[in-house]
XYZ file of C-alpha atoms in Angstrom:
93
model
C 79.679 141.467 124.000
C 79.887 141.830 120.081
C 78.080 138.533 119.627
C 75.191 139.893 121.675
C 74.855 143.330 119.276
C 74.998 141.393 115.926
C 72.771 138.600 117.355
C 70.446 141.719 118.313
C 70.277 142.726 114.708
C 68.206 140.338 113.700
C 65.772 140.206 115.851
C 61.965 140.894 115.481
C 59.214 142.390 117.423
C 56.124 140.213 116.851
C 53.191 141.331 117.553
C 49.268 139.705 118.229
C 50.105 136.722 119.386
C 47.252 134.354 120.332
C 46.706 134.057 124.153
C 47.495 130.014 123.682
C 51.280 130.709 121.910
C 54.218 129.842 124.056
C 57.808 129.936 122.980
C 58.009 126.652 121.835
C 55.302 127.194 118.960
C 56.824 130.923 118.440
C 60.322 128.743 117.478
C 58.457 126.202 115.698
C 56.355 128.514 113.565
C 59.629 130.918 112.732
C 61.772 127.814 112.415
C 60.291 127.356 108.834
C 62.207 130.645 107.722
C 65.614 129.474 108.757
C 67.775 128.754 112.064
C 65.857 130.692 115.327
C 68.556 130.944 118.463
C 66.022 132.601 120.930
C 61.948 132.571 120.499
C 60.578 134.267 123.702
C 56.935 135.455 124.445
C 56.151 137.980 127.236
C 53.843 136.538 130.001
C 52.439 138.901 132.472
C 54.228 138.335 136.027
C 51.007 138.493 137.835
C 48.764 136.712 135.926
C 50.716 134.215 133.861
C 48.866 134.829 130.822
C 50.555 136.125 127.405
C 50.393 140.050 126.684
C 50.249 138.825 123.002
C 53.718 140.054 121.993
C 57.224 138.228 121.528
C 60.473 138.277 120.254
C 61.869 136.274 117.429
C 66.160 136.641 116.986
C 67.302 134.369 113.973
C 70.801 133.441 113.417
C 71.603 135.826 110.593
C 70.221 138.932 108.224
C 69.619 136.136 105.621
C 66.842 134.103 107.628
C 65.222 137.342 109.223
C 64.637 138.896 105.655
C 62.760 135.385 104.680
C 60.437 135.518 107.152
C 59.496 139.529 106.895
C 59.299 139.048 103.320
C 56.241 136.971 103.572
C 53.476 139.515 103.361
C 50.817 137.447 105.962
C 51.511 135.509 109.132
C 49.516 133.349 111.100
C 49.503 131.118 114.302
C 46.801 129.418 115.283
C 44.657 131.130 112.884
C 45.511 134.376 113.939
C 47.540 136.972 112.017
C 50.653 137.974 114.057
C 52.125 140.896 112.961
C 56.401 141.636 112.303
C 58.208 144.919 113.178
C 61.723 145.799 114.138
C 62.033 145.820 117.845
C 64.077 148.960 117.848
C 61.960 151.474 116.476
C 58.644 152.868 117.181
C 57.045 152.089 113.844
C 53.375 150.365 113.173
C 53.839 146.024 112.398
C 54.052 145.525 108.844
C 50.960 144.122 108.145
């Protein structure tokens, strides 16, 4: 159970995703940043198609503050936006 909490931790919400992104290219993109255990974007059940939003976790604190510290993200030409997934708070943009 504690592995799951401080895996948790450093996680991020990412937002905008292109309609074409999977989770393969969501763990390729973030791989660049450091070690991703889990890239997973959220398809509607109905449809099948992507709401646009995902979930990075990275493997520790260290690789999760590389990637938010870039200041613009893109896939597929598209900026993507980072926020914690535990708050409320607008994507750092």
């Amino acid at each position: 159970m504690a592995a799951k909490v401080a895996e948790s931790t450093h996680k991020l919400f990412v937002s905008n995703l292109p309609w074409t992104v999977a989770h393969r290219q969501l763990k390729e993109y973030f791989s660049q940043f450091g070690f991703v255990s889990n890239a997973y974007v959220v398809f509607d059940r109905t449809t099948g198609m992507s709401k646009g939003y995902g979930f990075v976790t990275f493997s520790s604190p260290k690789e999760l503050n590389v990637a938010v510290k870039k200041t613009h993200h893109f896939l597929e030409g598209n900026p993507i936006y980072l926020s914690d997934p535990h708050t409320t708070n607008q994507p750092q943009q």
